């Protein structure tokens, strides 16, 4: 299957990929600045985190921004986010100044390609 333009490339053999969704509720007047901040901050993540297969930023202005990352294994997530990866979001320095509420994090398992 060929992904749509801009869609993360996840190989069929990565079927058990862990999908991590971090949701930010953003101050509307800071939304554009926060988007730029996040994109700049995560741009190098694939080079720094070996288990990160792909990632993307999704927006629903004026309040919601999702950072979606696709991980090869739980061990890779522990290396990135620490032992509390299931419940604790990774908060970047200065990120709180943009937010209406604390980050929320959820995880899903991609069990098969469609």
Tab-separated table of N, CA and C in Angstrom:
chain	number	residue	atom	x	y	z
A	1	UNK	N	0.844	-1.179	0.000
A	1	UNK	CA	0.000	0.000	0.000
A	1	UNK	C	0.884	1.235	0.000
A	2	UNK	N	0.580	2.196	-0.840
A	2	UNK	CA	1.329	3.440	-0.891
A	2	UNK	C	0.588	4.485	-0.087
A	3	UNK	N	1.261	5.094	0.886
A	3	UNK	CA	0.571	6.087	1.710
A	3	UNK	C	0.254	7.342	0.913
A	4	UNK	N	-0.756	8.052	1.348
A	4	UNK	CA	-1.103	9.322	0.731
A	4	UNK	C	0.038	10.308	0.946
A	5	UNK	N	0.165	11.313	0.061
A	5	UNK	CA	1.220	12.308	0.255
A	5	UNK	C	1.152	12.903	1.655
A	6	UNK	N	2.311	12.960	2.311
A	6	UNK	CA	2.366	13.525	3.649
A	6	UNK	C	2.034	12.537	4.751
A	7	UNK	N	1.545	11.345	4.392
A	7	UNK	CA	1.205	10.342	5.408
A	7	UNK	C	2.476	9.611	5.813
A	8	UNK	N	2.649	9.307	7.091
A	8	UNK	CA	3.866	8.634	7.527
A	8	UNK	C	4.028	7.273	6.871
A	9	UNK	N	5.249	6.949	6.515
A	9	UNK	CA	5.535	5.663	5.893
A	9	UNK	C	5.836	4.644	6.990
A	10	UNK	N	4.954	3.680	7.142
A	10	UNK	CA	5.140	2.601	8.088
A	10	UNK	C	5.126	1.316	7.269
A	11	UNK	N	6.207	0.565	7.328
A	11	UNK	CA	6.299	-0.666	6.549
A	11	UNK	C	5.331	-1.707	7.087
A	12	UNK	N	4.892	-2.609	6.198
A	12	UNK	CA	3.977	-3.671	6.612
A	12	UNK	C	4.572	-4.531	7.718
A	13	UNK	N	5.902	-4.700	7.743
A	13	UNK	CA	6.502	-5.515	8.793
A	13	UNK	C	6.561	-4.774	10.131
A	14	UNK	N	6.136	-3.516	10.158
A	14	UNK	CA	6.027	-2.748	11.398
A	14	UNK	C	4.577	-2.753	11.892
A	15	UNK	N	3.853	-3.818	11.616
A	15	UNK	CA	2.423	-3.873	11.907
A	15	UNK	C	2.094	-3.661	13.381
A	16	UNK	N	2.974	-4.060	14.292
A	16	UNK	CA	2.679	-3.915	15.725
A	16	UNK	C	3.207	-2.595	16.277
A	17	UNK	N	3.343	-1.615	15.433
A	17	UNK	CA	3.831	-0.298	15.820
A	17	UNK	C	2.995	0.296	16.949
A	18	UNK	N	3.679	0.944	17.907
A	18	UNK	CA	2.988	1.680	18.971
A	18	UNK	C	2.831	3.118	18.493
A	19	UNK	N	1.600	3.589	18.502
A	19	UNK	CA	1.296	4.951	18.085
A	19	UNK	C	1.075	5.785	19.343
A	20	UNK	N	1.869	6.825	19.490
A	20	UNK	CA	1.792	7.715	20.656
A	20	UNK	C	1.185	9.033	20.189
A	21	UNK	N	0.124	9.455	20.848
A	21	UNK	CA	-0.559	10.700	20.505
A	21	UNK	C	-0.477	11.641	21.701
A	22	UNK	N	0.213	12.748	21.507
A	22	UNK	CA	0.289	13.785	22.538
A	22	UNK	C	-0.604	14.929	22.096
A	23	UNK	N	-1.574	15.260	22.937
A	23	UNK	CA	-2.524	16.321	22.588
A	23	UNK	C	-2.269	17.557	23.431
A	24	UNK	N	-2.118	18.662	22.731
A	24	UNK	CA	-1.927	19.953	23.388
A	24	UNK	C	-3.166	20.813	23.174
A	25	UNK	N	-3.687	21.370	24.270
A	25	UNK	CA	-4.756	22.377	24.209
A	25	UNK	C	-4.042	23.722	24.315
A	26	UNK	N	-4.051	24.457	23.220
A	26	UNK	CA	-3.196	25.623	23.055
A	26	UNK	C	-3.975	26.926	23.249
A	27	UNK	N	-3.305	27.911	23.835
A	27	UNK	CA	-3.879	29.250	23.929
A	27	UNK	C	-4.080	29.761	22.501
A	28	UNK	N	-5.311	30.155	22.127
A	28	UNK	CA	-5.584	30.529	20.734
A	28	UNK	C	-4.649	31.612	20.193
A	29	UNK	N	-4.315	32.569	21.027
A	29	UNK	CA	-3.458	33.663	20.557
A	29	UNK	C	-2.002	33.218	20.354
A	30	UNK	N	-1.652	32.021	20.823
A	30	UNK	CA	-0.288	31.505	20.691
A	30	UNK	C	-0.210	30.287	19.775
A	31	UNK	N	-1.345	29.968	19.106
A	31	UNK	CA	-1.417	28.731	18.336
A	31	UNK	C	-0.351	28.660	17.241
A	32	UNK	N	-0.251	29.685	16.410
A	32	UNK	CA	0.719	29.659	15.306
A	32	UNK	C	2.148	29.561	15.832
A	33	UNK	N	2.444	30.308	16.889
A	33	UNK	CA	3.789	30.258	17.482
A	33	UNK	C	4.073	28.871	18.060
A	34	UNK	N	3.069	28.250	18.679
A	34	UNK	CA	3.260	26.915	19.246
A	34	UNK	C	3.498	25.896	18.142
A	35	UNK	N	2.728	25.997	17.066
A	35	UNK	CA	2.932	25.095	15.930
A	35	UNK	C	4.382	25.181	15.446
A	36	UNK	N	4.872	26.386	15.229
A	36	UNK	CA	6.255	26.575	14.781
A	36	UNK	C	7.250	26.010	15.795
A	37	UNK	N	6.989	26.239	17.074
A	37	UNK	CA	7.835	25.749	18.159
A	37	UNK	C	7.935	24.220	18.122
A	38	UNK	N	6.797	23.546	17.990
A	38	UNK	CA	6.773	22.082	17.990
A	38	UNK	C	7.458	21.524	16.751
A	39	UNK	N	7.134	22.064	15.601
A	39	UNK	CA	7.750	21.559	14.365
A	39	UNK	C	9.273	21.688	14.435
A	40	UNK	N	9.762	22.819	14.896
A	40	UNK	CA	11.213	23.003	15.027
A	40	UNK	C	11.800	22.029	16.046
A	41	UNK	N	11.094	21.795	17.145
A	41	UNK	CA	11.604	20.931	18.215
A	41	UNK	C	11.676	19.467	17.802
A	42	UNK	N	10.701	18.988	17.033
A	42	UNK	CA	10.645	17.557	16.711
A	42	UNK	C	11.310	17.203	15.383
A	43	UNK	N	11.702	18.185	14.630
A	43	UNK	CA	12.271	17.945	13.294
A	43	UNK	C	13.404	16.915	13.326
A	44	UNK	N	14.271	16.980	14.303
A	44	UNK	CA	15.427	16.085	14.375
A	44	UNK	C	15.169	14.806	15.179
A	45	UNK	N	13.967	14.627	15.700
A	45	UNK	CA	13.678	13.450	16.515
A	45	UNK	C	14.019	12.124	15.822
A	46	UNK	N	13.695	11.934	14.536
A	46	UNK	CA	14.026	10.640	13.918
A	46	UNK	C	15.523	10.322	13.950
A	47	UNK	N	16.366	11.319	13.863
A	47	UNK	CA	17.816	11.085	13.931
A	47	UNK	C	18.285	10.820	15.365
A	48	UNK	N	17.576	11.381	16.341
A	48	UNK	CA	17.983	11.255	17.739
A	48	UNK	C	17.384	10.047	18.446
A	49	UNK	N	16.282	9.518	17.929
A	49	UNK	CA	15.579	8.415	18.583
A	49	UNK	C	15.424	7.264	17.585
A	50	UNK	N	16.316	6.280	17.716
A	50	UNK	CA	16.399	5.195	16.738
A	50	UNK	C	15.089	4.442	16.534
A	51	UNK	N	14.266	4.303	17.551
A	51	UNK	CA	13.031	3.537	17.432
A	51	UNK	C	11.854	4.315	16.877
A	52	UNK	N	12.054	5.591	16.582
A	52	UNK	CA	10.982	6.411	16.019
A	52	UNK	C	10.899	6.144	14.524
A	53	UNK	N	9.830	5.498	14.107
A	53	UNK	CA	9.659	5.117	12.706
A	53	UNK	C	9.185	6.275	11.849
A	54	UNK	N	8.308	7.097	12.425
A	54	UNK	CA	7.742	8.224	11.697
A	54	UNK	C	7.031	9.120	12.704
A	55	UNK	N	6.700	10.333	12.261
A	55	UNK	CA	5.941	11.227	13.132
A	55	UNK	C	5.282	12.306	12.293
A	56	UNK	N	4.277	12.957	12.894
A	56	UNK	CA	3.568	14.021	12.196
A	56	UNK	C	2.889	14.930	13.210
A	57	UNK	N	2.599	16.142	12.776
A	57	UNK	CA	1.871	17.116	13.580
A	57	UNK	C	0.527	17.346	12.901
A	58	UNK	N	-0.550	17.216	13.683
A	58	UNK	CA	-1.909	17.455	13.187
A	58	UNK	C	-2.480	18.633	13.952
A	59	UNK	N	-3.210	19.495	13.256
A	59	UNK	CA	-3.762	20.680	13.907
A	59	UNK	C	-5.264	20.787	13.685
A	60	UNK	N	-5.921	21.357	14.695
A	60	UNK	CA	-7.333	21.720	14.633
A	60	UNK	C	-7.444	23.069	15.339
A	61	UNK	N	-7.036	24.142	14.630
A	61	UNK	CA	-7.082	25.471	15.259
A	61	UNK	C	-8.498	25.795	15.717
A	62	UNK	N	-8.681	26.598	16.711
A	62	UNK	CA	-7.643	27.429	17.324
A	62	UNK	C	-7.031	26.838	18.581
A	63	UNK	N	-7.444	25.613	19.003
A	63	UNK	CA	-7.004	25.111	20.309
A	63	UNK	C	-6.173	23.834	20.300
A	64	UNK	N	-6.323	22.986	19.312
A	64	UNK	CA	-5.807	21.625	19.426
A	64	UNK	C	-4.673	21.335	18.443
A	65	UNK	N	-3.603	20.754	18.994
A	65	UNK	CA	-2.475	20.287	18.193
A	65	UNK	C	-2.095	18.908	18.700
A	66	UNK	N	-1.942	17.967	17.770
A	66	UNK	CA	-1.527	16.607	18.110
A	66	UNK	C	-0.142	16.355	17.554
A	67	UNK	N	0.713	15.774	18.370
A	67	UNK	CA	1.986	15.242	17.887
A	67	UNK	C	1.828	13.729	17.912
A	68	UNK	N	1.860	13.116	16.739
A	68	UNK	CA	1.651	11.679	16.597
A	68	UNK	C	2.981	11.053	16.198
A	69	UNK	N	3.423	10.092	16.997
A	69	UNK	CA	4.686	9.424	16.705
A	69	UNK	C	4.463	7.914	16.665
A	70	UNK	N	5.230	7.253	15.813
A	70	UNK	CA	5.080	5.827	15.554
A	70	UNK	C	6.372	5.134	15.983
A	71	UNK	N	6.258	4.216	16.956
A	71	UNK	CA	7.424	3.616	17.601
A	71	UNK	C	7.500	2.124	17.337
A	72	UNK	N	8.710	1.653	17.164
A	72	UNK	CA	8.950	0.239	16.874
A	72	UNK	C	8.637	-0.655	18.067
A	73	UNK	N	8.936	-0.193	19.304
A	73	UNK	CA	8.765	-1.072	20.463
A	73	UNK	C	8.589	-0.272	21.747
A	74	UNK	N	8.168	-0.969	22.782
A	74	UNK	CA	8.049	-0.364	24.099
A	74	UNK	C	9.421	0.088	24.614
A	75	UNK	N	10.455	-0.700	24.349
A	75	UNK	CA	11.807	-0.323	24.785
A	75	UNK	C	12.228	1.006	24.151
A	76	UNK	N	11.861	1.218	22.896
A	76	UNK	CA	12.183	2.480	22.235
A	76	UNK	C	11.444	3.646	22.888
A	77	UNK	N	10.196	3.416	23.286
A	77	UNK	CA	9.430	4.458	23.966
A	77	UNK	C	10.004	4.769	25.343
A	78	UNK	N	10.458	3.753	26.048
A	78	UNK	CA	11.094	3.975	27.351
A	78	UNK	C	12.350	4.826	27.163
A	79	UNK	N	13.128	4.535	26.129
A	79	UNK	CA	14.346	5.310	25.874
A	79	UNK	C	14.018	6.770	25.586
A	80	UNK	N	12.891	7.030	24.931
A	80	UNK	CA	12.478	8.393	24.593
A	80	UNK	C	11.810	9.111	25.764
A	81	UNK	N	10.832	8.456	26.386
A	81	UNK	CA	9.952	9.134	27.338
A	81	UNK	C	10.149	8.714	28.789
A	82	UNK	N	10.965	7.694	29.035
A	82	UNK	CA	11.178	7.236	30.399
A	82	UNK	C	10.211	6.131	30.796
A	83	UNK	N	10.420	5.607	31.998
A	83	UNK	CA	9.611	4.487	32.489
A	83	UNK	C	8.114	4.822	32.586
A	84	UNK	N	7.780	6.079	32.779
A	84	UNK	CA	6.374	6.475	32.881
A	84	UNK	C	5.745	6.820	31.546
A	85	UNK	N	6.282	6.290	30.457
A	85	UNK	CA	5.842	6.653	29.111
A	85	UNK	C	4.347	6.465	28.869
A	86	UNK	N	3.730	5.498	29.548
A	86	UNK	CA	2.300	5.239	29.316
A	86	UNK	C	1.409	6.398	29.758
A	87	UNK	N	1.827	7.098	30.814
A	87	UNK	CA	0.981	8.138	31.407
A	87	UNK	C	1.578	9.536	31.361
A	88	UNK	N	2.886	9.625	31.243
A	88	UNK	CA	3.562	10.920	31.343
A	88	UNK	C	3.948	11.455	29.972
A	89	UNK	N	3.463	12.628	29.616
A	89	UNK	CA	3.896	13.229	28.356
A	89	UNK	C	5.323	13.749	28.472
A	90	UNK	N	5.983	13.871	27.354
A	90	UNK	CA	7.280	14.531	27.298
A	90	UNK	C	6.988	16.012	27.082
A	91	UNK	N	7.401	16.835	28.036
A	91	UNK	CA	7.149	18.273	27.967
A	91	UNK	C	8.468	18.967	27.659
A	92	UNK	N	8.479	19.711	26.580
A	92	UNK	CA	9.685	20.432	26.168
A	92	UNK	C	9.862	21.694	27.007
A	93	UNK	N	11.091	22.120	27.230
A	93	UNK	CA	11.322	23.367	27.972
A	93	UNK	C	10.594	24.540	27.298
A	94	UNK	N	9.813	25.275	28.081
A	94	UNK	CA	9.086	26.424	27.570
A	94	UNK	C	7.714	26.118	27.002
A	95	UNK	N	7.378	24.853	26.868
A	95	UNK	CA	6.114	24.446	26.248
A	95	UNK	C	4.894	24.882	27.054
A	96	UNK	N	4.981	24.835	28.361
A	96	UNK	CA	3.836	25.170	29.212
A	96	UNK	C	3.292	26.574	28.955
A	97	UNK	N	4.121	27.489	28.539
A	97	UNK	CA	3.689	28.875	28.310
A	97	UNK	C	2.658	28.991	27.185
A	98	UNK	N	2.585	27.991	26.328
A	98	UNK	CA	1.649	28.006	25.197
A	98	UNK	C	0.317	27.322	25.507
A	99	UNK	N	0.264	26.581	26.602
A	99	UNK	CA	-0.843	25.649	26.819
A	99	UNK	C	-1.950	26.181	27.731
A	100	UNK	N	-3.182	25.749	27.415
A	100	UNK	CA	-4.339	26.021	28.265
A	100	UNK	C	-4.447	25.008	29.395
A	101	UNK	N	-3.940	23.801	29.155
A	101	UNK	CA	-4.042	22.689	30.101
A	101	UNK	C	-2.826	21.789	29.912
A	102	UNK	N	-2.547	20.918	30.870
A	102	UNK	CA	-1.422	19.993	30.703
A	102	UNK	C	-1.603	19.100	29.473
A	103	UNK	N	-0.488	18.692	28.885
A	103	UNK	CA	-0.528	17.762	27.762
A	103	UNK	C	-1.210	16.464	28.166
A	104	UNK	N	-1.898	15.866	27.226
A	104	UNK	CA	-2.501	14.542	27.409
A	104	UNK	C	-1.800	13.587	26.454
A	105	UNK	N	-1.549	12.368	26.904
A	105	UNK	CA	-0.893	11.387	26.049
A	105	UNK	C	-1.699	10.096	26.046
A	106	UNK	N	-1.821	9.513	24.853
A	106	UNK	CA	-2.519	8.236	24.687
A	106	UNK	C	-1.699	7.370	23.746
A	107	UNK	N	-1.921	6.065	23.836
A	107	UNK	CA	-1.191	5.136	22.989
A	107	UNK	C	-2.147	4.147	22.336
A	108	UNK	N	-1.789	3.771	21.141
A	108	UNK	CA	-2.562	2.808	20.373
A	108	UNK	C	-1.574	1.820	19.753
A	109	UNK	N	-2.047	0.649	19.423
A	109	UNK	CA	-1.205	-0.328	18.736
A	109	UNK	C	-1.757	-0.534	17.347
A	110	UNK	N	-0.919	-0.336	16.363
A	110	UNK	CA	-1.289	-0.601	14.969
A	110	UNK	C	-1.076	-2.092	14.775
A	111	UNK	N	-2.175	-2.835	14.661
A	111	UNK	CA	-2.057	-4.284	14.622
A	111	UNK	C	-1.994	-4.861	13.210
A	112	UNK	N	-2.457	-4.096	12.221
A	112	UNK	CA	-2.352	-4.583	10.839
A	112	UNK	C	-2.574	-3.416	9.899
A	113	UNK	N	-1.909	-3.458	8.740
A	113	UNK	CA	-2.165	-2.428	7.739
A	113	UNK	C	-3.522	-2.638	7.076
A	114	UNK	N	-4.056	-1.581	6.561
A	114	UNK	CA	-5.338	-1.691	5.849
A	114	UNK	C	-5.060	-1.739	4.367
